[in-house]
XYZ file of C-alpha atoms in Angstrom:
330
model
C 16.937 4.557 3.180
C 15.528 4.091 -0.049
C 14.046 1.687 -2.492
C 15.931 1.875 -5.777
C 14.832 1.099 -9.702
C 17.265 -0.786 -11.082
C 14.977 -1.791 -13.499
C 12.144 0.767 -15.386
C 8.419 -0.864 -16.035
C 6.055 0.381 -17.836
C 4.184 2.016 -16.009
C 4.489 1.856 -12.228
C 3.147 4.588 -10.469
C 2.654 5.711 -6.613
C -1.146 5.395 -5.982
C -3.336 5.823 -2.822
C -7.001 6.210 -2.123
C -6.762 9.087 -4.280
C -7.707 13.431 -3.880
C -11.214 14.791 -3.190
C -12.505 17.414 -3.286
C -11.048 19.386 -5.990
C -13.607 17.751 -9.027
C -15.194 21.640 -9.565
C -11.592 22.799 -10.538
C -11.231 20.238 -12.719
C -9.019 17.661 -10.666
C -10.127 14.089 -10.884
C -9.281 11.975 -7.739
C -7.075 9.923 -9.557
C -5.875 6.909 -7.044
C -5.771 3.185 -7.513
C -7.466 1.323 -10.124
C -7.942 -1.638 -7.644
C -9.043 -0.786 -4.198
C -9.401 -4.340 -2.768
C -5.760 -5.045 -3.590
C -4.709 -1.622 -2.264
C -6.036 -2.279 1.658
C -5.286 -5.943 1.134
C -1.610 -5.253 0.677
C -1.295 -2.350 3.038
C -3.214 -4.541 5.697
C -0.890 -7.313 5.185
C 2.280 -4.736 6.140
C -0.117 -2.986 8.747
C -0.248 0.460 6.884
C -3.624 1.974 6.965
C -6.286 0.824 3.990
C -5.603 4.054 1.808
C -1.744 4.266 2.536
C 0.226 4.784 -0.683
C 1.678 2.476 -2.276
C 3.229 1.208 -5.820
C 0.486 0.349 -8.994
C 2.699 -1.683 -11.743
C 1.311 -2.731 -14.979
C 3.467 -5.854 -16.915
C 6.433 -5.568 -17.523
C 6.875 -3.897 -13.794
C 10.117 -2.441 -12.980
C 13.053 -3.732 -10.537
C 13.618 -2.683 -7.216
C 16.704 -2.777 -4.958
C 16.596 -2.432 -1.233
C 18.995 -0.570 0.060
C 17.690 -1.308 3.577
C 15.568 -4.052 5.172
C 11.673 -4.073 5.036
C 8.262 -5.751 5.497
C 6.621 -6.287 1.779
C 3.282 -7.698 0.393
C 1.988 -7.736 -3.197
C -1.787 -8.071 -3.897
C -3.412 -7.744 -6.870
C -2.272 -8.891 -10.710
C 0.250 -11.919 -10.650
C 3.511 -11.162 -12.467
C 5.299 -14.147 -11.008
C 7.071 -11.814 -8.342
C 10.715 -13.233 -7.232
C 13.261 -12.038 -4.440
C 16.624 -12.211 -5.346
C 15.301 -14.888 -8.152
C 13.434 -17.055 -5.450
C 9.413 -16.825 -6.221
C 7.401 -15.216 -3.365
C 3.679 -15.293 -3.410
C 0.899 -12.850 -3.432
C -0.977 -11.937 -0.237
C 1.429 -12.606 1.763
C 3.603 -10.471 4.320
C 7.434 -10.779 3.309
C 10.411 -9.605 5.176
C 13.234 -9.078 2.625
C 16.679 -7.889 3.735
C 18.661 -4.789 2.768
C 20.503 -5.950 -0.946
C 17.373 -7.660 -2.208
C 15.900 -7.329 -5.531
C 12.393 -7.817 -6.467
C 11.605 -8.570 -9.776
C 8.614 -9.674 -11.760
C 9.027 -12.957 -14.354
C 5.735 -13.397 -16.180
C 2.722 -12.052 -16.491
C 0.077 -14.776 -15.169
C -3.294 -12.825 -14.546
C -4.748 -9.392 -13.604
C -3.539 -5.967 -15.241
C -2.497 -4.077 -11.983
C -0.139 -5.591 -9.255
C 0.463 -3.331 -5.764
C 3.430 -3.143 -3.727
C 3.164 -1.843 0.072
C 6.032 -1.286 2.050
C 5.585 -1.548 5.984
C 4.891 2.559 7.048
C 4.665 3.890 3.508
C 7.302 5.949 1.518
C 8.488 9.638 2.227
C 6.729 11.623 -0.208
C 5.254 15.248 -0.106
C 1.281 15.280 -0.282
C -0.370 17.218 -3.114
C -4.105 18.525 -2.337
C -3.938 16.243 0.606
C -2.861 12.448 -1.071
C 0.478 11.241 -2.392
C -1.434 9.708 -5.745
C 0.516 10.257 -9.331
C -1.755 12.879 -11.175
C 0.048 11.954 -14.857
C -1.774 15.017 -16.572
C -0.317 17.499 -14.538
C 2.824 15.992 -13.327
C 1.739 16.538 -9.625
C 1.838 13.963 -6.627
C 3.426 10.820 -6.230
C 7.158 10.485 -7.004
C 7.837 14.021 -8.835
C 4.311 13.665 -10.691
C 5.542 10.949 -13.075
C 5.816 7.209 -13.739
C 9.261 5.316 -11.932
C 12.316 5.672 -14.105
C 15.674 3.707 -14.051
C 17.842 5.144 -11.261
C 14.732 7.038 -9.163
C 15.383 6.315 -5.294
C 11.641 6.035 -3.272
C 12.582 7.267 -0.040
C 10.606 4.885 3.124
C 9.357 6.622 6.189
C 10.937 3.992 8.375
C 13.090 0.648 8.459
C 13.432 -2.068 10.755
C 15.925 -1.378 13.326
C 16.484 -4.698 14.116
C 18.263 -7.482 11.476
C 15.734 -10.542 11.120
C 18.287 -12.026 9.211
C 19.825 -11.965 5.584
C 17.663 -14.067 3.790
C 14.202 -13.633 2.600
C 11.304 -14.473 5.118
C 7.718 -15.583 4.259
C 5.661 -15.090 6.777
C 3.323 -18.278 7.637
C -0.576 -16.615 6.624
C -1.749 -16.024 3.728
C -5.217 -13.304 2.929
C -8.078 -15.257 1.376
C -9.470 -12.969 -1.744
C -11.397 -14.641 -3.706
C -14.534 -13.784 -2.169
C -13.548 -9.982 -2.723
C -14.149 -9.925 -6.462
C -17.303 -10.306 -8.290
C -16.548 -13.769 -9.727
C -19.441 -13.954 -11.544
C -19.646 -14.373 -15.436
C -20.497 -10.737 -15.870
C -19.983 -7.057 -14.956
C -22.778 -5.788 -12.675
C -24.207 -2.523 -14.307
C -26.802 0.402 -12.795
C -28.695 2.188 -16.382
C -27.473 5.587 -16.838
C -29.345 8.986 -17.240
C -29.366 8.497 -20.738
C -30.403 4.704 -20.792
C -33.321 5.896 -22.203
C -31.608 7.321 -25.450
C -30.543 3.849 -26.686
C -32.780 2.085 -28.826
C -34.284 -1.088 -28.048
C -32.315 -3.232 -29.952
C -29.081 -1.006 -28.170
C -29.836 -1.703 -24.894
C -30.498 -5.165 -25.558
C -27.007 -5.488 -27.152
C -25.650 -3.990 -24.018
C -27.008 -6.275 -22.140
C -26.440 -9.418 -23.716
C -23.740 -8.664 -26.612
C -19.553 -9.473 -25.902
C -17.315 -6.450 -25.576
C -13.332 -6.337 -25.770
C -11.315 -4.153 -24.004
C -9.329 -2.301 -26.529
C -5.645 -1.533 -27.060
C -5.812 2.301 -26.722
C -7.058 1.581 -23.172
C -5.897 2.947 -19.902
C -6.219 4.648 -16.367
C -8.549 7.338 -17.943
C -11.032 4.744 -19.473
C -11.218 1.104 -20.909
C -12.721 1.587 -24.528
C -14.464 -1.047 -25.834
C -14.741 -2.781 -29.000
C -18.578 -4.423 -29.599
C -21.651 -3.911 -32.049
C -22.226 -0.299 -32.213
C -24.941 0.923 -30.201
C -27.499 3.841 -31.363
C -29.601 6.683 -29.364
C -33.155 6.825 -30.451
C -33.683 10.116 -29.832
C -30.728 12.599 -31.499
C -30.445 15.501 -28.514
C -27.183 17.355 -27.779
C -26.241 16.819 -24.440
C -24.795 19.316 -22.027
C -21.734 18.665 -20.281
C -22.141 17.486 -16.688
C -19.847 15.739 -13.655
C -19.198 12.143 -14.684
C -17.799 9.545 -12.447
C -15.656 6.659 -12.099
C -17.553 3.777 -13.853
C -19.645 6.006 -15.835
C -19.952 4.201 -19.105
C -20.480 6.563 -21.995
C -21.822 6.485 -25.546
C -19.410 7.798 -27.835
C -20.131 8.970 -31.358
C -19.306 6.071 -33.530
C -21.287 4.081 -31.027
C -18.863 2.449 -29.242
C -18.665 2.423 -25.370
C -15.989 3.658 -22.806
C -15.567 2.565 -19.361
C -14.480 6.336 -17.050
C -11.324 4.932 -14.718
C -9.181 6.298 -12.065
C -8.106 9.102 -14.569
C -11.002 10.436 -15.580
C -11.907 13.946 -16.773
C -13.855 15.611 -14.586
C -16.975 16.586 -16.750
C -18.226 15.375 -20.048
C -21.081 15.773 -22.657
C -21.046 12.105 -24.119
C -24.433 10.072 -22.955
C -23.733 7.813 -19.746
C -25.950 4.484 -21.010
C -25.174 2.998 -17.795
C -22.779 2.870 -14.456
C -20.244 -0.333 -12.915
C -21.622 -0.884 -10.093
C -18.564 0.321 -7.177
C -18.031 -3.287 -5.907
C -16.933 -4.828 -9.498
C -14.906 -2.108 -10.150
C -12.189 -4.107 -8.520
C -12.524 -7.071 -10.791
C -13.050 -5.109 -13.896
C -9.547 -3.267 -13.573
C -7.757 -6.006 -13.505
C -9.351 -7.032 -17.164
C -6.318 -7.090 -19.880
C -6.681 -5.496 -23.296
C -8.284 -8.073 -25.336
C -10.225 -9.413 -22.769
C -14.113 -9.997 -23.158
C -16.728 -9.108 -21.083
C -20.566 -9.000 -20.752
C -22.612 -6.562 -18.621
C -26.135 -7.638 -16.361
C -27.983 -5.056 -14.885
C -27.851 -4.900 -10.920
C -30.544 -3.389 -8.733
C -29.567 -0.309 -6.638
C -30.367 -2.370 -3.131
C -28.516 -5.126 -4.797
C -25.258 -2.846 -5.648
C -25.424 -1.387 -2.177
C -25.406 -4.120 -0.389
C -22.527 -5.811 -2.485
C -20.427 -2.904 -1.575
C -21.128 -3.033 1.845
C -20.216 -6.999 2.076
C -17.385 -5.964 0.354
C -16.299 -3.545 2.872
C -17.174 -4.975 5.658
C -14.903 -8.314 4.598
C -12.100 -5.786 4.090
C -12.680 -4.460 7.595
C -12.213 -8.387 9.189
C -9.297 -8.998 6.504
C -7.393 -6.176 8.304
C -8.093 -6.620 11.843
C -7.227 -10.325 11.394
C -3.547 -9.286 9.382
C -2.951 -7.052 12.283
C -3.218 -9.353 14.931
C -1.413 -11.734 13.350
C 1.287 -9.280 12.102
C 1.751 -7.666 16.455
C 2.181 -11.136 17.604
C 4.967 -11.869 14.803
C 6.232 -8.100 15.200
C 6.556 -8.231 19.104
C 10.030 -9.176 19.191
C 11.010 -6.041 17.319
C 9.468 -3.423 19.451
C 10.553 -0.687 17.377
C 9.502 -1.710 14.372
């Protein structure tokens, strides 16, 4: 049984915790952009943290179940409705076979996930199920969802809960999950050094806009152009996720999911891992401000961070046996 698109989005991808491994050939790990909303919604269905799962961008698609299942969304809020009654985020949600999920408005984020309850049916590439766009490998046949594409699931509910819509009765607290602070916690680079002073003091308290032309491969932003100090060609090197790099006309770009795998642009400075998360879910337009984080301070943010994920999940699951006991083989 199968989960149909009745409706194409714009971009709606499968995603997991992405491929690793393979960086010295020249293949990115690629994955989600948002890992807190990625365990978050495969906790909430009781799929393992790094199970794979659906990344939509506004307008997201339509999707038709041809047979029942347990659902949660986590993530961006695009005003998700079953069969044109809303349903919230965070929550578990059993929809029957016939439904339709759709997605009204656009209300915050950039990146809403969908898990399904035991993941889809899909053929590993390099060891994860992630879309790899550039190479039209992984995922659903390597590309984005199209009109008519039916994502196989690896198991349905043999029992029939009922025929309308269920919301379960919990609901996963977030908030605390994202940096909610005013800025974007930054580590300086290897070439932090290279900017001038009046550079990295723009950096550091100037206001940057995402720009249109970005994506999964990097958010380029549009600020006061920054300048090196010292004019020295730099060889290429492994770059990262969050590596923010210097380009030539002195504007910045953020390295996402999609990254290449080396580059020879000067890294001014790094996101710090645990406000990735927050930072993806920034729309084009959308200003921002960077403070510098210490290293003990970023590693112990990403270990809080973790570590609430960890008690998020045991909690769901709990929760989710006692509701699930009547349906032993589900």
């Amino acid at each position: 049984m199968s989960i149909v698109i009745v409706q194409q989005g714009i971009m709606d991808t499968i995603q997991d915790k992405g491929r690793y491994g393979f960086q010295h050939l020249g293949i990115n790990p690629g994955g989600v952009m948002d890992r807190i909303a990625m365990a978050v919604a495969n906790g909430l269905t009781g799929n393992a943290a790094g199970e794979a799962l659906l990344e939509l961008h506004f307008p997201a698609g339509k999707y038709l179940f041809e047979a029942p299942a347990l659902i949660a969304l986590s993530g961006a809020d695009f005003g998700a409705t079953v069969n044109g009654r809303a349903v919230p985020l965070h929550t578990p949600l059993y929809v029957p076979a016939g439904a339709t999920l759709a997605f009204e408005k656009l209300r915050s984020g950039a990146r809403c996930y969908l898990a399904v309850r035991h993941g889809f049916s899909l053929a590993p590439w390099l060891g994860s199920c992630s879309t790899h766009l550039k190479v039209a490998q992984g995922g659903f046949q390597g590309r984005a969802l199209r009109k008519g594409d039916r994502l196989p699931l690896n198991k349905t509910p043999q029992h029939a809960s009922g025929p309308s819509t269920e919301i379960l009765p919990w609901t996963a607290a977030t908030g605390h999950l994202y940096n909610k602070q005013d800025t974007i916690r930054i580590l300086p680079g290897a070439c932090w050094d290279m900017l001038d002073a009046p550079s990295q003091q723009q950096l550091l308290t100037g206001n940057f806009r995402i720009g249109p032309h970005s994506d999964r491969m990097g958010f380029r932003l549009n600020g006061a152009s920054l300048r090196t100090s010292r004019k020295e060609e730099q060889l290429s090197a492994g770059i990262c996720r969050g590596a923010i790099q210097l380009l030539p006309d002195g504007q910045l770009i953020i390295l996402m999911a999609d990254h290449q795998t080396t580059g020879g642009y000067p890294v001014a400075a790094h996101v710090i891992t645990a406000d990735m998360p927050a930072l993806v879910q920034y729309q084009v337009g959308q200003s921002l401000q960077f403070s510098i984080a210490g290293r003990e301070t970023a590693e112990k943010l990403l270990w809080q961070q973790e570590r609430a994920l960890r008690y998020l999940q045991h909690a769901t699951q709990l929760r989710l046996e006692k509701w699930l006991s009547p349906y032993e083989t589900y």
